[in-house]
mmCIF file of C-alpha atoms in Angstrom:
data_model
loop_
_atom_site.group_PDB
_atom_site.id
_atom_site.type_symbol
_atom_site.label_atom_id
_atom_site.label_comp_id
_atom_site.label_asym_id
_atom_site.label_seq_id
_atom_site.Cartn_x
_atom_site.Cartn_y
_atom_site.Cartn_z
ATOM 1 C CA MET C 30 14.751 -4.228 -15.202
ATOM 2 C CA ALA C 31 16.863 -5.811 -12.494
ATOM 3 C CA ASP C 32 15.254 -8.201 -9.993
ATOM 4 C CA ASP C 33 16.299 -6.000 -7.074
ATOM 5 C CA LYS C 34 14.299 -3.131 -8.587
ATOM 6 C CA VAL C 35 11.170 -5.321 -8.782
ATOM 7 C CA GLN C 36 11.686 -6.450 -5.197
ATOM 8 C CA GLU C 37 12.309 -2.951 -3.885
ATOM 9 C CA VAL C 38 9.226 -1.419 -5.453
ATOM 10 C CA SER C 39 6.824 -4.355 -5.066
ATOM 11 C CA MET C 40 7.450 -4.389 -1.325
ATOM 12 C CA ARG C 41 6.369 -0.729 -1.246
ATOM 13 C CA PHE C 42 3.049 -1.591 -2.900
ATOM 14 C CA THR C 43 1.201 -1.798 0.400
ATOM 15 C CA ASP C 44 -1.943 0.288 0.157
ATOM 16 C CA VAL C 45 -3.326 1.980 -2.970
ATOM 17 C CA GLU C 46 -6.799 3.505 -3.088
ATOM 18 C CA LEU C 47 -8.907 2.348 -6.039
ATOM 19 C CA GLY C 48 -11.455 5.146 -5.854
ATOM 20 C CA LEU C 49 -14.288 2.670 -5.322
ATOM 21 C CA GLY C 50 -15.682 3.241 -1.844
ATOM 22 C CA ASP C 51 -13.472 1.717 0.814
ATOM 23 C CA LEU C 52 -11.638 -0.755 -1.413
ATOM 24 C CA ARG C 53 -7.853 -0.880 -1.468
ATOM 25 C CA LEU C 54 -5.154 -2.844 -3.271
ATOM 26 C CA ARG C 55 -2.182 -4.271 -1.378
ATOM 27 C CA THR C 56 0.413 -7.021 -1.604
ATOM 28 C CA LEU C 57 -0.780 -10.399 -0.310
ATOM 29 C CA ILE C 58 1.627 -12.152 2.060
ATOM 30 C CA ALA C 59 1.871 -15.572 3.722
ATOM 31 C CA THR C 60 -0.331 -14.578 6.665
ATOM 32 C CA ASP C 61 -3.206 -13.850 4.256
ATOM 33 C CA ALA C 62 -3.798 -17.579 3.598
ATOM 34 C CA ALA C 63 -7.052 -17.646 5.594
ATOM 35 C CA LEU C 64 -8.361 -14.670 3.576
ATOM 36 C CA LEU C 65 -7.660 -16.577 0.369
ATOM 37 C CA VAL C 66 -9.499 -19.661 1.650
ATOM 38 C CA GLU C 67 -12.575 -17.597 2.559
ATOM 39 C CA ALA C 68 -12.535 -15.628 -0.707
ATOM 40 C CA THR C 69 -12.508 -18.765 -2.872
ATOM 41 C CA SER C 70 -15.034 -20.725 -0.782
ATOM 42 C CA GLY C 71 -17.861 -20.056 -3.258
ATOM 43 C CA GLU C 72 -15.818 -20.418 -6.452
ATOM 44 C CA PRO C 73 -17.152 -23.179 -8.767
ATOM 45 C CA GLY C 74 -14.459 -22.559 -11.395
ATOM 46 C CA ARG C 75 -10.718 -22.062 -11.207
ATOM 47 C CA SER C 76 -9.702 -19.852 -8.317
ATOM 48 C CA LEU C 77 -7.182 -17.201 -9.292
ATOM 49 C CA TRP C 78 -4.795 -18.707 -11.867
ATOM 50 C CA GLY C 79 -2.006 -21.187 -12.369
ATOM 51 C CA ALA C 80 -1.691 -24.831 -11.435
ATOM 52 C CA HIS C 81 -4.748 -25.199 -9.240
ATOM 53 C CA PRO C 82 -7.696 -27.597 -9.430
ATOM 54 C CA VAL C 83 -11.184 -26.307 -10.069
ATOM 55 C CA GLY C 84 -12.988 -25.069 -6.963
ATOM 56 C CA PRO C 85 -12.145 -23.481 -3.605
ATOM 57 C CA TYR C 86 -8.700 -23.313 -2.025
ATOM 58 C CA SER C 87 -7.839 -25.384 1.016
ATOM 59 C CA LEU C 88 -5.568 -23.785 3.592
ATOM 60 C CA ARG C 89 -2.676 -25.758 2.120
ATOM 61 C CA ASP C 90 -3.559 -24.555 -1.404
ATOM 62 C CA ALA C 91 -3.538 -20.966 -0.157
ATOM 63 C CA GLN C 92 -0.220 -21.346 1.626
ATOM 64 C CA VAL C 93 1.411 -22.872 -1.461
ATOM 65 C CA ALA C 94 -0.021 -20.148 -3.708
ATOM 66 C CA LEU C 95 1.179 -17.319 -1.501
ATOM 67 C CA ALA C 96 4.621 -18.894 -1.180
ATOM 68 C CA ALA C 97 4.864 -18.985 -4.986
ATOM 69 C CA TRP C 98 3.495 -15.442 -5.410
ATOM 70 C CA ASP C 99 5.973 -13.769 -3.067
ATOM 71 C CA SER C 100 7.092 -10.214 -3.748
ATOM 72 C CA ALA C 101 10.247 -10.801 -1.696
ATOM 73 C CA THR C 102 11.594 -13.133 -4.389
ATOM 74 C CA GLY C 103 11.750 -10.316 -6.949
ATOM 75 C CA GLY C 104 9.586 -12.271 -9.380
ATOM 76 C CA GLN C 105 5.821 -12.685 -9.667
ATOM 77 C CA PHE C 106 3.633 -11.360 -6.888
ATOM 78 C CA CYS C 107 -0.029 -11.002 -6.010
ATOM 79 C CA LEU C 108 -2.030 -7.923 -5.022
ATOM 80 C CA GLY C 109 -5.230 -8.377 -3.061
ATOM 81 C CA ILE C 110 -8.364 -6.266 -3.536
ATOM 82 C CA LEU C 111 -9.659 -5.754 -0.009
ATOM 83 C CA GLN C 112 -12.647 -4.230 1.725
ATOM 84 C CA ASP C 113 -11.604 -3.942 5.350
ATOM 85 C CA ARG C 114 -10.402 -7.506 6.087
ATOM 86 C CA ARG C 115 -12.457 -9.164 3.324
ATOM 87 C CA LEU C 116 -10.638 -10.259 0.174
ATOM 88 C CA LEU C 117 -12.766 -9.481 -2.900
ATOM 89 C CA GLY C 118 -10.273 -10.439 -5.592
ATOM 90 C CA ALA C 119 -6.651 -10.286 -6.653
ATOM 91 C CA VAL C 120 -4.296 -9.078 -9.375
ATOM 92 C CA GLY C 121 -1.155 -10.987 -10.281
ATOM 93 C CA LEU C 122 1.940 -9.447 -11.876
ATOM 94 C CA MET C 123 4.327 -11.819 -13.651
ATOM 95 C CA PRO C 124 7.512 -10.298 -15.114
ATOM 96 C CA GLU C 125 8.232 -11.933 -18.481
ATOM 97 C CA HIS C 126 11.532 -10.200 -19.200
ATOM 98 C CA PRO C 127 12.860 -6.655 -18.680
ATOM 99 C CA GLY C 128 10.273 -4.265 -20.045
ATOM 100 C CA SER C 129 7.316 -6.667 -20.184
ATOM 101 C CA THR C 130 4.979 -7.983 -17.473
ATOM 102 C CA GLU C 131 1.897 -10.171 -17.693
ATOM 103 C CA LEU C 132 -1.108 -9.154 -15.592
ATOM 104 C CA ALA C 133 -3.865 -11.536 -14.469
ATOM 105 C CA TYR C 134 -6.882 -10.894 -12.275
ATOM 106 C CA TRP C 135 -9.681 -12.667 -10.404
ATOM 107 C CA VAL C 136 -12.786 -11.460 -8.527
ATOM 108 C CA ARG C 137 -14.897 -13.663 -6.258
ATOM 109 C CA PRO C 138 -18.143 -14.724 -7.986
ATOM 110 C CA GLU C 139 -20.622 -12.728 -5.918
ATOM 111 C CA GLU C 140 -18.658 -9.486 -6.418
ATOM 112 C CA ARG C 141 -18.468 -9.602 -10.212
ATOM 113 C CA GLY C 142 -20.237 -6.978 -12.318
ATOM 114 C CA ARG C 143 -19.454 -4.093 -9.954
ATOM 115 C CA GLY C 144 -16.458 -2.699 -11.821
ATOM 116 C CA ILE C 145 -14.003 -3.981 -9.210
ATOM 117 C CA ALA C 146 -11.777 -5.780 -11.732
ATOM 118 C CA SER C 147 -11.614 -2.745 -14.030
ATOM 119 C CA ARG C 148 -10.519 -0.432 -11.209
ATOM 120 C CA ALA C 149 -7.934 -2.920 -9.983
ATOM 121 C CA VAL C 150 -6.512 -3.586 -13.452
ATOM 122 C CA ILE C 151 -6.222 0.145 -14.181
ATOM 123 C CA ALA C 152 -4.509 0.838 -10.843
ATOM 124 C CA ALA C 153 -2.072 -2.070 -11.187
ATOM 125 C CA THR C 154 -1.305 -1.294 -14.831
ATOM 126 C CA LEU C 155 -0.505 2.371 -14.213
ATOM 127 C CA TRP C 156 1.526 1.528 -11.130
ATOM 128 C CA THR C 157 3.554 -1.019 -13.119
ATOM 129 C CA HIS C 158 4.294 1.595 -15.785
ATOM 130 C CA HIS C 159 5.123 4.436 -13.416
ATOM 131 C CA GLU C 160 6.740 2.774 -10.397
ATOM 132 C CA LEU C 161 8.377 -0.285 -11.954
ATOM 133 C CA ALA C 162 9.165 1.517 -15.228
ATOM 134 C CA VAL C 163 7.811 -1.408 -17.230
ATOM 135 C CA PRO C 164 6.611 -0.106 -20.625
ATOM 136 C CA ARG C 165 4.558 -3.150 -21.684
ATOM 137 C CA VAL C 166 1.836 -4.841 -19.615
ATOM 138 C CA TRP C 167 -0.190 -7.617 -21.225
ATOM 139 C CA LEU C 168 -3.238 -9.806 -20.640
ATOM 140 C CA GLU C 169 -3.680 -13.391 -21.817
ATOM 141 C CA ILE C 170 -7.377 -14.001 -22.576
ATOM 142 C CA LYS C 171 -9.193 -17.119 -23.733
ATOM 143 C CA PRO C 172 -11.215 -16.583 -26.941
ATOM 144 C CA GLY C 173 -14.897 -16.436 -26.102
ATOM 145 C CA ASN C 174 -14.308 -14.943 -22.633
ATOM 146 C CA GLU C 175 -16.370 -11.894 -23.460
ATOM 147 C CA PRO C 176 -16.299 -10.279 -19.973
ATOM 148 C CA SER C 177 -12.488 -10.259 -20.020
ATOM 149 C CA LEU C 178 -12.382 -9.035 -23.617
ATOM 150 C CA ARG C 179 -14.765 -6.189 -22.777
ATOM 151 C CA LEU C 180 -12.678 -5.296 -19.718
ATOM 152 C CA ALA C 181 -9.445 -5.224 -21.742
ATOM 153 C CA GLN C 182 -10.934 -2.852 -24.280
ATOM 154 C CA ARG C 183 -12.683 -0.720 -21.663
ATOM 155 C CA VAL C 184 -9.520 -0.033 -19.649
ATOM 156 C CA GLY C 185 -7.410 0.849 -22.699
ATOM 157 C CA TYR C 186 -5.633 -2.350 -23.699
ATOM 158 C CA ARG C 187 -5.332 -3.142 -27.416
ATOM 159 C CA PHE C 188 -5.417 -6.494 -29.195
ATOM 160 C CA GLU C 189 -1.943 -7.635 -30.292
ATOM 161 C CA GLN C 190 -2.127 -11.239 -31.484
ATOM 162 C CA ARG C 191 -3.774 -14.649 -31.258
ATOM 163 C CA ILE C 192 -1.436 -17.523 -30.293
ATOM 164 C CA PRO C 193 -2.729 -21.001 -31.269
ATOM 165 C CA GLN C 194 -2.863 -23.706 -28.592
ATOM 166 C CA HIS C 195 -0.764 -21.631 -26.219
ATOM 167 C CA CYS C 196 -2.735 -21.626 -22.958
ATOM 168 C CA ARG C 197 -3.248 -24.610 -20.699
ATOM 169 C CA GLU C 198 -6.658 -25.457 -19.215
ATOM 170 C CA TRP C 199 -5.130 -26.768 -15.954
ATOM 171 C CA THR C 200 -7.825 -29.416 -15.580
ATOM 172 C CA HIS C 201 -5.137 -32.096 -15.260
ATOM 173 C CA GLN C 202 -1.878 -31.983 -13.329
ATOM 174 C CA ASP C 203 0.005 -33.738 -16.156
ATOM 175 C CA ALA C 204 0.658 -31.224 -18.943
ATOM 176 C CA GLU C 205 0.782 -33.949 -21.588
ATOM 177 C CA ARG C 206 -2.703 -35.157 -20.627
ATOM 178 C CA ASP C 207 -4.162 -31.681 -20.223
ATOM 179 C CA SER C 208 -5.930 -29.720 -22.964
ATOM 180 C CA TRP C 209 -4.718 -26.445 -24.470
ATOM 181 C CA HIS C 210 -6.492 -23.541 -26.146
ATOM 182 C CA ASP C 211 -5.697 -20.437 -28.197
ATOM 183 C CA CYS C 212 -4.851 -17.243 -26.329
ATOM 184 C CA LEU C 213 -5.565 -13.647 -27.250
ATOM 185 C CA ILE C 214 -2.841 -11.206 -26.183
ATOM 186 C CA TRP C 215 -3.949 -7.673 -25.280
ATOM 187 C CA VAL C 216 -1.343 -5.052 -24.358
ATOM 188 C CA HIS C 217 -1.076 -1.694 -22.612
ATOM 189 C CA THR C 218 2.023 0.434 -23.191
ATOM 190 C CA SER C 219 3.359 3.403 -21.296
ATOM 191 C CA ASP C 220 3.908 5.420 -24.484
ATOM 192 C CA GLY C 221 0.167 5.960 -24.730
ATOM 193 C CA ASN C 222 -0.173 3.980 -27.963
ATOM 194 C CA HIS C 223 -2.671 1.532 -26.527
ATOM 195 C CA ARG C 224 -6.111 2.572 -27.699
ATOM 196 C CA PRO C 225 -7.887 -0.420 -29.277
ATOM 197 C CA SER C 226 -8.745 -0.235 -32.938
ATOM 198 C CA SER C 227 -12.407 0.120 -33.833
ATOM 199 C CA GLY C 228 -14.221 -3.204 -33.888
ATOM 200 C CA ALA C 229 -11.257 -5.196 -32.540
ATOM 201 C CA LEU C 230 -13.255 -6.708 -29.697
ATOM 202 C CA HIS C 231 -16.090 -7.994 -31.848
ATOM 203 C CA GLN C 232 -13.700 -9.191 -34.541
ATOM 204 C CA HIS C 233 -11.764 -11.472 -32.228
ATOM 205 C CA VAL C 234 -14.789 -12.685 -30.265
ATOM 206 C CA ALA C 235 -16.385 -13.661 -33.578
ATOM 207 C CA ALA C 236 -13.226 -15.524 -34.571
ATOM 208 C CA GLU C 237 -13.822 -18.153 -31.883
#
């Protein structure tokens, strides 16, 4: 898919109802930096994803993140899960190549366990298939992350493969001094052939 198509449609992703009370999903922009700072203020682990130290975002961290995740560039962009003006989490969409996009998600610690991530992942996945015409959406999950593995299976993704030492921990800014771990790839396809095989979740959790 051409970059101008991604840009055109992602800029229209402004307000999508998730069917979970008054929550909505919309594109995060540069002026949302303060929302990102507040949302990550209680995060003891990595906030969102990518090259970021463990813990909350500073205002500068938020500004840099939102500049990198900018829908106007036609590349990766970030969708916020909002309740009024409060940011509860986010979904990131990262085009890999035409026809394939990686999806990542994060929910603030005190809001986890409410089904927010599942609703957001479903909404973003279906929108990516239907509006961006991307047939393959995939998740990159660390072995042993059982909540994410359960979510992937619950929302209709299927296990595809395990890639050894593929994912970076991001605990060190220098990639050569950082540690790396295996990644499990789960996919959702627009052809409907995405139901997980029986026992796949437990099989790959047990493999860790």
